[in-house]
Short mmCIF file of C-alpha atoms in Angstrom, two decimals:
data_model
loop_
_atom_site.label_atom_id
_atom_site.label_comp_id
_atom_site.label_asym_id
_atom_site.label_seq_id
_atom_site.Cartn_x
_atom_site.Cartn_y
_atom_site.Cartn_z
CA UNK A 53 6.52 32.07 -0.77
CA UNK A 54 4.73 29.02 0.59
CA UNK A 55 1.87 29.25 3.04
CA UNK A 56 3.73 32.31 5.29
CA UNK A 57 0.43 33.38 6.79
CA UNK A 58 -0.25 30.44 8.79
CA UNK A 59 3.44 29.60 9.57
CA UNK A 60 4.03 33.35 10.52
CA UNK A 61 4.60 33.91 14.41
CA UNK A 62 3.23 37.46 14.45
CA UNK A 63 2.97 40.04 16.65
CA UNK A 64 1.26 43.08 17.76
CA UNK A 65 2.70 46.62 18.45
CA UNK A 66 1.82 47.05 22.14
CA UNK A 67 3.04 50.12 22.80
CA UNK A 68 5.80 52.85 21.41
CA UNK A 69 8.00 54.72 23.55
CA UNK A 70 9.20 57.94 21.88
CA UNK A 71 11.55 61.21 22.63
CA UNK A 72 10.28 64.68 21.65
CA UNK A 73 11.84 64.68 18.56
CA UNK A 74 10.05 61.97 17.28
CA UNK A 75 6.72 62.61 15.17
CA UNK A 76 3.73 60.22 15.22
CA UNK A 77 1.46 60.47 12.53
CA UNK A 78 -0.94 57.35 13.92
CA UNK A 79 -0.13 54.11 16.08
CA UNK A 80 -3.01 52.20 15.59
CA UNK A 81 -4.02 50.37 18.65
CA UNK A 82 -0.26 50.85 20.53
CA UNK A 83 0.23 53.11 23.44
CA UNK A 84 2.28 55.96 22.79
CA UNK A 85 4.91 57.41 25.53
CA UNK A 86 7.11 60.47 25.03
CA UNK A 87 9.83 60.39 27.43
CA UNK A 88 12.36 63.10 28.44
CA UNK A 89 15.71 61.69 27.14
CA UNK A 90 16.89 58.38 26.26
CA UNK A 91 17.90 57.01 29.88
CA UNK A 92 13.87 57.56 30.50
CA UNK A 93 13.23 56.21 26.94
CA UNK A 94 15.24 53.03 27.92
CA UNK A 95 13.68 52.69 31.32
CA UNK A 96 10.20 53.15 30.52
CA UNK A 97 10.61 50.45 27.82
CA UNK A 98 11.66 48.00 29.81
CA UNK A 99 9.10 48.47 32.50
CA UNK A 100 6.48 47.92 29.82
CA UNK A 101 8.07 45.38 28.45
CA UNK A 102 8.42 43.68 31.69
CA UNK A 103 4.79 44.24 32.58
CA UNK A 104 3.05 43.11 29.42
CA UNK A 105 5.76 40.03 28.58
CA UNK A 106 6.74 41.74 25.72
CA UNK A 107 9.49 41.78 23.24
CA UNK A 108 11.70 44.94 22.44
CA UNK A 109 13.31 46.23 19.23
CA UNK A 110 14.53 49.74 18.25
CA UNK A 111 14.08 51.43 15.28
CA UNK A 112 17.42 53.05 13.38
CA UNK A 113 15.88 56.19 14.20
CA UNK A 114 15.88 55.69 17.89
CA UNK A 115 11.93 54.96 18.62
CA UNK A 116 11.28 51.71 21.09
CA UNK A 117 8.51 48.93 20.11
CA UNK A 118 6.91 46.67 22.66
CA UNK A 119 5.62 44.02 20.46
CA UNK A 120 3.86 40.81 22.04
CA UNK A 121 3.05 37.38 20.37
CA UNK B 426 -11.53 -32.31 16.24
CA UNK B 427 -8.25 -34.18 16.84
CA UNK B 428 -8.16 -34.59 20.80
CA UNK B 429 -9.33 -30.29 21.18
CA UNK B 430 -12.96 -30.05 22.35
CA UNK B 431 -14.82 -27.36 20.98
CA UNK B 432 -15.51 -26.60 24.72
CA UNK B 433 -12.66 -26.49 26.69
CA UNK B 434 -9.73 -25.40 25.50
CA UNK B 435 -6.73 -27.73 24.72
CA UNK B 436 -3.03 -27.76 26.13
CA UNK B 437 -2.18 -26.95 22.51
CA UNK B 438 -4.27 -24.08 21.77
CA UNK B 439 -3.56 -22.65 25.34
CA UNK B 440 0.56 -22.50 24.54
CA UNK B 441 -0.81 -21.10 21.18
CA UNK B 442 -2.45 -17.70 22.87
CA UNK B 443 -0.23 -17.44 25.84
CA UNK B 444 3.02 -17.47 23.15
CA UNK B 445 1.27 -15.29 20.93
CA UNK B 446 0.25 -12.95 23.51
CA UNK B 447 3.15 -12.73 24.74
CA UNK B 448 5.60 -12.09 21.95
CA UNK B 449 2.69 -9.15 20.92
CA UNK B 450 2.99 -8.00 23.86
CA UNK B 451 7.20 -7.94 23.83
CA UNK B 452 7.27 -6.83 20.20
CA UNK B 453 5.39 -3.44 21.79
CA UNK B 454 7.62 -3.32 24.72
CA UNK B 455 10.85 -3.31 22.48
CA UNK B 456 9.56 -0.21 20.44
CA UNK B 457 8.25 1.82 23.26
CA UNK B 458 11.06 4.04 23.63
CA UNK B 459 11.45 6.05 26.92
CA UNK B 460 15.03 7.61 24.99
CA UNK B 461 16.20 11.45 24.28
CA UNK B 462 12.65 12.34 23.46
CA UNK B 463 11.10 11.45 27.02
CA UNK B 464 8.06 10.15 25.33
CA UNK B 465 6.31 8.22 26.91
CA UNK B 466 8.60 8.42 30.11
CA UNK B 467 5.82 8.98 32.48
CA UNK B 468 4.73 5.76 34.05
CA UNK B 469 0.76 6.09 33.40
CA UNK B 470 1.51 6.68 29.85
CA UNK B 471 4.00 3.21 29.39
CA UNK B 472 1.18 1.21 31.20
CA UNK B 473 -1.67 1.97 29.03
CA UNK B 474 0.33 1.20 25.86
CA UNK B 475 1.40 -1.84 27.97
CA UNK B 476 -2.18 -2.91 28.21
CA UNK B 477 -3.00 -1.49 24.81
CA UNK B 478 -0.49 -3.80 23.38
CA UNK B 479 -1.78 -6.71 25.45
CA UNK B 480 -5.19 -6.95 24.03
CA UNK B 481 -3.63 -6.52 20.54
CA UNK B 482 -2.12 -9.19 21.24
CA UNK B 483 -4.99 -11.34 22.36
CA UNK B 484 -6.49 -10.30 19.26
CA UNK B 485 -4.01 -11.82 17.16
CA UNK B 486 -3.35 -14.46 19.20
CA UNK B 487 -7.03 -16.02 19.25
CA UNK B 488 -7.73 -15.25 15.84
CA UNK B 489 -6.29 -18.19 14.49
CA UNK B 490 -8.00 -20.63 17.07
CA UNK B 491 -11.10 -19.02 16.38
CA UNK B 492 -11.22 -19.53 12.87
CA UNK B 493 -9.95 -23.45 13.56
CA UNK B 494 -12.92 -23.61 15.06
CA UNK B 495 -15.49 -22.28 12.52
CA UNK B 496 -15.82 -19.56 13.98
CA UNK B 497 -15.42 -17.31 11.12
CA UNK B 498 -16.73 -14.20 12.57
CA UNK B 499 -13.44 -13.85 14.31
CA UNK B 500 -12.39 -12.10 11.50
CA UNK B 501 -14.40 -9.47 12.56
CA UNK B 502 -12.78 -8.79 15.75
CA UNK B 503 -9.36 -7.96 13.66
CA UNK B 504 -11.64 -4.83 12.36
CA UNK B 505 -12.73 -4.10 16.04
CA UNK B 506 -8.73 -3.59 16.55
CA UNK B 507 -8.26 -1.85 13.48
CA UNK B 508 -10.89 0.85 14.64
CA UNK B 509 -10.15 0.45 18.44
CA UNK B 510 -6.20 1.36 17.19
CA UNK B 511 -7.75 4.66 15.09
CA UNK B 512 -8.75 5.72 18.32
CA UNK B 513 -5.67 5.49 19.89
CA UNK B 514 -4.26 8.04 17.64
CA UNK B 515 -7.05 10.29 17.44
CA UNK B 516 -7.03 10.28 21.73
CA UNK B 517 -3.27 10.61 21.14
CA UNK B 518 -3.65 13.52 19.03
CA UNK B 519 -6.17 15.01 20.94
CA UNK B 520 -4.10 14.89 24.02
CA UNK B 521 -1.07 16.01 22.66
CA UNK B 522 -2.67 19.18 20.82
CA UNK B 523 -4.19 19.91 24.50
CA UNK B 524 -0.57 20.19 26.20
CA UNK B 525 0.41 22.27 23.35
CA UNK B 526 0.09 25.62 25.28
CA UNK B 527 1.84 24.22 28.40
CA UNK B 528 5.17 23.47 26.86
CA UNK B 529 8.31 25.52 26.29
CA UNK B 530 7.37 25.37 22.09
CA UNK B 531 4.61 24.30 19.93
CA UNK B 532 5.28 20.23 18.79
CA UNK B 533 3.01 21.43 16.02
CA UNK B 534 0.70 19.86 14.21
CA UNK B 535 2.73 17.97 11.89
CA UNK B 536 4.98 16.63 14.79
CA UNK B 537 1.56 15.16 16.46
CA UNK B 538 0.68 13.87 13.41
CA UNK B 539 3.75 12.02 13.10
CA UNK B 540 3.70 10.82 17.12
CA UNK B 541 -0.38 10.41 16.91
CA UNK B 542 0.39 7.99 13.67
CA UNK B 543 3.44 5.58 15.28
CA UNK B 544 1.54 4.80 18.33
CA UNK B 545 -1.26 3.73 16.21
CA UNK B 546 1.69 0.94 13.84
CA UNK B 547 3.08 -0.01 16.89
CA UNK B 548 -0.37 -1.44 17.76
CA UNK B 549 -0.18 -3.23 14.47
CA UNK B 550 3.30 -4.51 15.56
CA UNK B 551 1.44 -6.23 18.61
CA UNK B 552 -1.34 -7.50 16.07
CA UNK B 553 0.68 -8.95 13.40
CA UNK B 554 3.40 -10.36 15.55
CA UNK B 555 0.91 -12.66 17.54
CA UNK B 556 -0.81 -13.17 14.25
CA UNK B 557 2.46 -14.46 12.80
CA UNK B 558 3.13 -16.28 15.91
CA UNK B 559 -0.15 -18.31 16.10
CA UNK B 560 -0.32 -19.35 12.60
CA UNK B 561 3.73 -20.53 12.89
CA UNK B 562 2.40 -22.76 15.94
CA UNK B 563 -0.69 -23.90 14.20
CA UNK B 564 1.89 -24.76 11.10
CA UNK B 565 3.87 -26.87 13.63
CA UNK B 566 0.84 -28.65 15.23
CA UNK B 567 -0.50 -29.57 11.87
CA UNK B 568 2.53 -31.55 11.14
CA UNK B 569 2.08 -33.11 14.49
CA UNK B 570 5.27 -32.09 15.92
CA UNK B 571 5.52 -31.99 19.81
CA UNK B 572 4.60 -28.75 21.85
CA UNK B 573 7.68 -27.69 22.81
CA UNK B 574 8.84 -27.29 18.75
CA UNK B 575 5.52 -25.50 18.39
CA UNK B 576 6.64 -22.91 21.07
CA UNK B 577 10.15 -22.54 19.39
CA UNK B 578 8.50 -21.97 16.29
CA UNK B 579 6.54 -19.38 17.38
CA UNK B 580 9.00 -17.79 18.98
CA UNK B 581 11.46 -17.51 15.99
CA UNK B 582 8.17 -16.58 13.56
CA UNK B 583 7.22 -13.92 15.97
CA UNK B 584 11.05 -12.35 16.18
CA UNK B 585 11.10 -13.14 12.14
CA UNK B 586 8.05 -10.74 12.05
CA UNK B 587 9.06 -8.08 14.38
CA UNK B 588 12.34 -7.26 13.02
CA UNK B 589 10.82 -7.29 9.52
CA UNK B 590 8.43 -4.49 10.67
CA UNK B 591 10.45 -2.47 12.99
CA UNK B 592 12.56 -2.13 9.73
CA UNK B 593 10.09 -1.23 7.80
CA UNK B 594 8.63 1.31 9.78
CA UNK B 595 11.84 2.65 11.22
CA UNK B 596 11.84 6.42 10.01
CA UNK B 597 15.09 8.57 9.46
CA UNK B 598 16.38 11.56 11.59
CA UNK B 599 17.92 14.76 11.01
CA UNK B 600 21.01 14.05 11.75
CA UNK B 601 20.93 10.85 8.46
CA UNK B 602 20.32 14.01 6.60
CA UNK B 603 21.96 16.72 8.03
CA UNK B 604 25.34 18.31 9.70
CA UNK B 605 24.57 19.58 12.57
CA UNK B 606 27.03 21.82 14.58
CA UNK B 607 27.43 24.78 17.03
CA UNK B 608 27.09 28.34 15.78
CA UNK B 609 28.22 31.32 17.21
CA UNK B 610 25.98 34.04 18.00
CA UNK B 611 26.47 37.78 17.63
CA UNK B 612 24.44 40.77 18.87
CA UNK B 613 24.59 43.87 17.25
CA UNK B 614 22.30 46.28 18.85
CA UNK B 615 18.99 45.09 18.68
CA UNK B 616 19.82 42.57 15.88
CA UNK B 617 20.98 38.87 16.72
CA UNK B 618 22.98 37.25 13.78
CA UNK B 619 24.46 34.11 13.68
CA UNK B 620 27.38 33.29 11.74
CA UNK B 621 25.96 36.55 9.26
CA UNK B 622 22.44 35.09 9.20
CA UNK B 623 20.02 37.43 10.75
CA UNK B 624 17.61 36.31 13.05
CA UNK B 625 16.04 38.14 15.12
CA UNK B 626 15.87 42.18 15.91
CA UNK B 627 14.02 41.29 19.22
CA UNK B 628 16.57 41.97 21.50
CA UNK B 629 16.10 45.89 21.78
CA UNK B 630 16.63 45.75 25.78
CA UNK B 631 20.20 45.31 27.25
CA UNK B 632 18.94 42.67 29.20
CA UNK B 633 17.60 40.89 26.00
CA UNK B 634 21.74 41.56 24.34
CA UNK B 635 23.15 40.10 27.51
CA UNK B 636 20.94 37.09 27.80
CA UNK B 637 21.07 36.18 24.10
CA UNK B 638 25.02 36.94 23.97
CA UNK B 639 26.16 34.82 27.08
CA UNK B 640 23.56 32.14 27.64
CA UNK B 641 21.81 32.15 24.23
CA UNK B 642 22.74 28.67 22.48
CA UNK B 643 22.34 28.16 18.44
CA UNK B 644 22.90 25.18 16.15
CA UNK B 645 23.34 25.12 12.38
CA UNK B 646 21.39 22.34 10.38
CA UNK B 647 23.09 21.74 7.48
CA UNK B 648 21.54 19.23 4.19
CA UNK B 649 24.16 17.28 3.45
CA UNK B 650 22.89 16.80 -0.15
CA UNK B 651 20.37 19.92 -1.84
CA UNK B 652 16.58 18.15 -2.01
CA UNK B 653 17.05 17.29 2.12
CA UNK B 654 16.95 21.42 2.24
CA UNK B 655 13.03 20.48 1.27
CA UNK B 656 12.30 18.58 4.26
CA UNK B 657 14.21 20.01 6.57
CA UNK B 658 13.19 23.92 5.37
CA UNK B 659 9.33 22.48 6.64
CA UNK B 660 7.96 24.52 8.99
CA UNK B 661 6.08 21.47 10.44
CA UNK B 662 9.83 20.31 10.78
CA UNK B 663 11.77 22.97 12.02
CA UNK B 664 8.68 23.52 15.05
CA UNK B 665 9.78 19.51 15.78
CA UNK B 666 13.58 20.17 15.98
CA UNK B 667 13.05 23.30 18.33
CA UNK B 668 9.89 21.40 20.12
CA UNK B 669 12.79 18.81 21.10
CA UNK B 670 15.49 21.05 21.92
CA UNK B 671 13.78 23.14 24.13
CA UNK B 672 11.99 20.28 25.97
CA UNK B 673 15.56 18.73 26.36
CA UNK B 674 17.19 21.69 27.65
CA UNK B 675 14.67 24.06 28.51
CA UNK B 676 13.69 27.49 27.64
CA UNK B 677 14.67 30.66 29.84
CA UNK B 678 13.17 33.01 27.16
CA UNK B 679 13.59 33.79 23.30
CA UNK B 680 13.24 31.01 20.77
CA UNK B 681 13.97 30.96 17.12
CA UNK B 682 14.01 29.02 14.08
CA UNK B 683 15.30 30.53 10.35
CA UNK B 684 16.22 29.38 7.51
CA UNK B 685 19.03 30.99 5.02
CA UNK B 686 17.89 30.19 1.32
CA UNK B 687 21.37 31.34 -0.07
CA UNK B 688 23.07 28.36 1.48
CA UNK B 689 19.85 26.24 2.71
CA UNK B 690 20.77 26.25 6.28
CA UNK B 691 18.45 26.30 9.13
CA UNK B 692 19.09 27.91 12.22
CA UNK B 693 18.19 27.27 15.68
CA UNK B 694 18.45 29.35 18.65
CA UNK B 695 17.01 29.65 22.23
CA UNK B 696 18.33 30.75 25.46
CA UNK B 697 18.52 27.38 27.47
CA UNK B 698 17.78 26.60 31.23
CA UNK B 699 20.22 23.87 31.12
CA UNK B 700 23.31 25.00 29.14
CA UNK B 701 24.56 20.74 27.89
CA UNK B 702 26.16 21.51 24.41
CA UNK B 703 26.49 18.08 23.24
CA UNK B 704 22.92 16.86 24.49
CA UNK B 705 21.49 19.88 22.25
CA UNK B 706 23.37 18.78 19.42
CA UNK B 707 22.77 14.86 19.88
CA UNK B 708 18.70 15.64 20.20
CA UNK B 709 18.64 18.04 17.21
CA UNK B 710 20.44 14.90 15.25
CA UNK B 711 18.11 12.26 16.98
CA UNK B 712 14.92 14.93 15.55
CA UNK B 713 12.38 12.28 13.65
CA UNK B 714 12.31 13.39 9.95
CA UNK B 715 8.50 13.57 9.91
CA UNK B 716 6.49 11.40 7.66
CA UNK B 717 4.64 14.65 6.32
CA UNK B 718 6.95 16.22 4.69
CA UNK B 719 8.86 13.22 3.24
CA UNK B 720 9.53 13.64 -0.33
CA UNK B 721 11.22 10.73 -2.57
CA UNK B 722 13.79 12.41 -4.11
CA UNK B 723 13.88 9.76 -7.16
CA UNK B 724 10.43 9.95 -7.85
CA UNK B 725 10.40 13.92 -7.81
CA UNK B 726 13.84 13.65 -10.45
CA UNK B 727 12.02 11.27 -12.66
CA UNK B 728 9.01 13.31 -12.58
CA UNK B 729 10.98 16.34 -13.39
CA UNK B 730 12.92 14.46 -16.10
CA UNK B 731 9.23 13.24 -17.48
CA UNK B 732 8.26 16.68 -17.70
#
């Protein structure tokens, strides 16, 4: 495995951007946002992302995670 | 005290240190590189190594008249260097890990290391070459051959000397142990692979796609033989190749380094201010293999043989 932990560039859930649909048991220490439909969903992502200098990735089942390093 | 006063200094002696100081000084001069890496381009930077490399120099250079003339506690002064050079790698270091957070990537630590520790030889070079050069003229003058032989003799000692220990301490690069060569890069959704190798699943915007996809740049490092995989799969290493590529070209945003242990391939890939193909893939080649993660690959296969 060698020494992963210190060569590991993590990063921290910032916030999640969800649609209705989607059920949140906990996030932690992210911000959760429900928006309306996807083109909201998209939108409000990338604001936050924008804002905080994050990173973006989405999950196969459609949820957005701002993650910062 | 054949015709040199203890007082004054002799004709003889003062062609001794000015010969020896100078070729010190030259041997530094020749291995202070301002090349592909940029380092130490800035002028402050090349004048206090200048300087720093001048009184090695003097060091060496009066040595030898010193102990000539009893004065045995000269020796001393070589230790004075010694230490005087550990501090130029520790304020090296220092300064380096302070500019850390102002540059596109990390260097890393090991990279430092590696920079903090070659500033420190090249002292030496200064040292030993003006060393080598003074005791070559003090040869000469012993035999009681004229000054001008004496110079000529320190001159070829002192060039003798330097080559000797620029080869010695000359290091390999990537590229002596390594193909390296374009890759292309594909996004699929949020995931960025190149040439089937994930690497990233950061690109969730379409921004982040578009950027990656039409400005993003990668490079495949290839070991040309199996055990290079070793040093080149370091992460100390793979911060120094992506250190140098993005200070080459720049970094808009995004920055990534993986390795593929199915084929031992490492993977490099950035989105570039300046989009020069062939100057990425000259300074990935021209990367320092670092002196930390050197293995001998004979002494690990008789080791393993052994066991």
């Amino acid at each position: 495995m060698g020494n992963e932990r210190s060569q590991r560039q993590t990063a921290a859930i910032i916030a999640v951007v969800t649609l209705s649909n989607h059920k949140i048991v906990s996030a932690g220490e992210a911000f959760v946002l429900e928006a309306k439909n996807e083109e909201e969903q998209q939108k409000l992502t990338l604001e936050i992302a924008k804002t905080v200098k994050g990173d973006v990735t989405q999950l196969s089942n459609g949820i957005y995670l701002i993650l910062r390093s | 005290m054949d015709g040199r006063g203890p007082m004054i200094i002799s004709t003889e002696d003062l062609w001794l240190i000015i010969i020896a100081i100078a070729m010190g000084t030259m041997a530094r001069l020749l291995v202070l590189k301002v090349d592909y890496k940029q380092y130490p381009s800035y002028p402050n930077g090349v004048l206090i190594h200048i300087v720093l490399a001048f009184v090695a120099a003097s060091i060496g250079a009066v040595a030898i008249p010193a102990i000539k003339s009893n004065n045995y506690t000269a020796v001393t002064f070589l230790a004075l260097a010694v230490q005087n050079f550990r501090d130029v790698r520790k304020t090296e270091r220092e300064s380096l890990k302070d500019l850390e957070e102002t540059e596109y990537t990390p260097r890393g630590n090991a990279y430092i290391d590696g920079i903090a520790k070659t500033f420190e030889a090249r002292n030496y070079f200064a040292l030993v070459v003006s060393l080598a050069s003074a005791a070559s003229m003090e040869i000469v003058a012993a035999l009681h051959i004229g000054i001008m032989f004496q110079v000529v003799a320190g001159v070829i000692a002192g060039s003798i000397v330097y080559q000797v220990i620029s080869r010695f301490s000359k290091g390999k690069s990537v590229g002596d142990v390594a193909e390296v060569r374009l890759a292309e890069i594909k996004v699929e959704g949020c995931e960025v692979f190149v040439e089937g190798t994930f690497v990233t699943n950061l690109a969730g915007t379409e921004n982040a796609q578009k950027m990656i996809e039409k400005e993003g740049v990668a490079v495949i490092i290839e070991p040309s033989q199996k055990h290079s995989a070793i040093a080149l799969h370091n992460f100390g290493q793979r911060k120094a190749i992506l250190f140098e590529a993005t200070r080459t070209l720049g970094a808009k945003r995004y920055n990534f380094t993986r390795k593929d242990y199915e084929t031992g391939r490492i993977i490099i890939l950035f989105v570039p201010i300046v989009r020069d193909l062939e100057k990425l893939i000259d300074v990935v080649k021209n990367t320092p293999l670092l002196e930390s993660v050197k293995k001998s690959h004979a002494v690990l296969r008789s080791k393993a043989v052994e066991d």
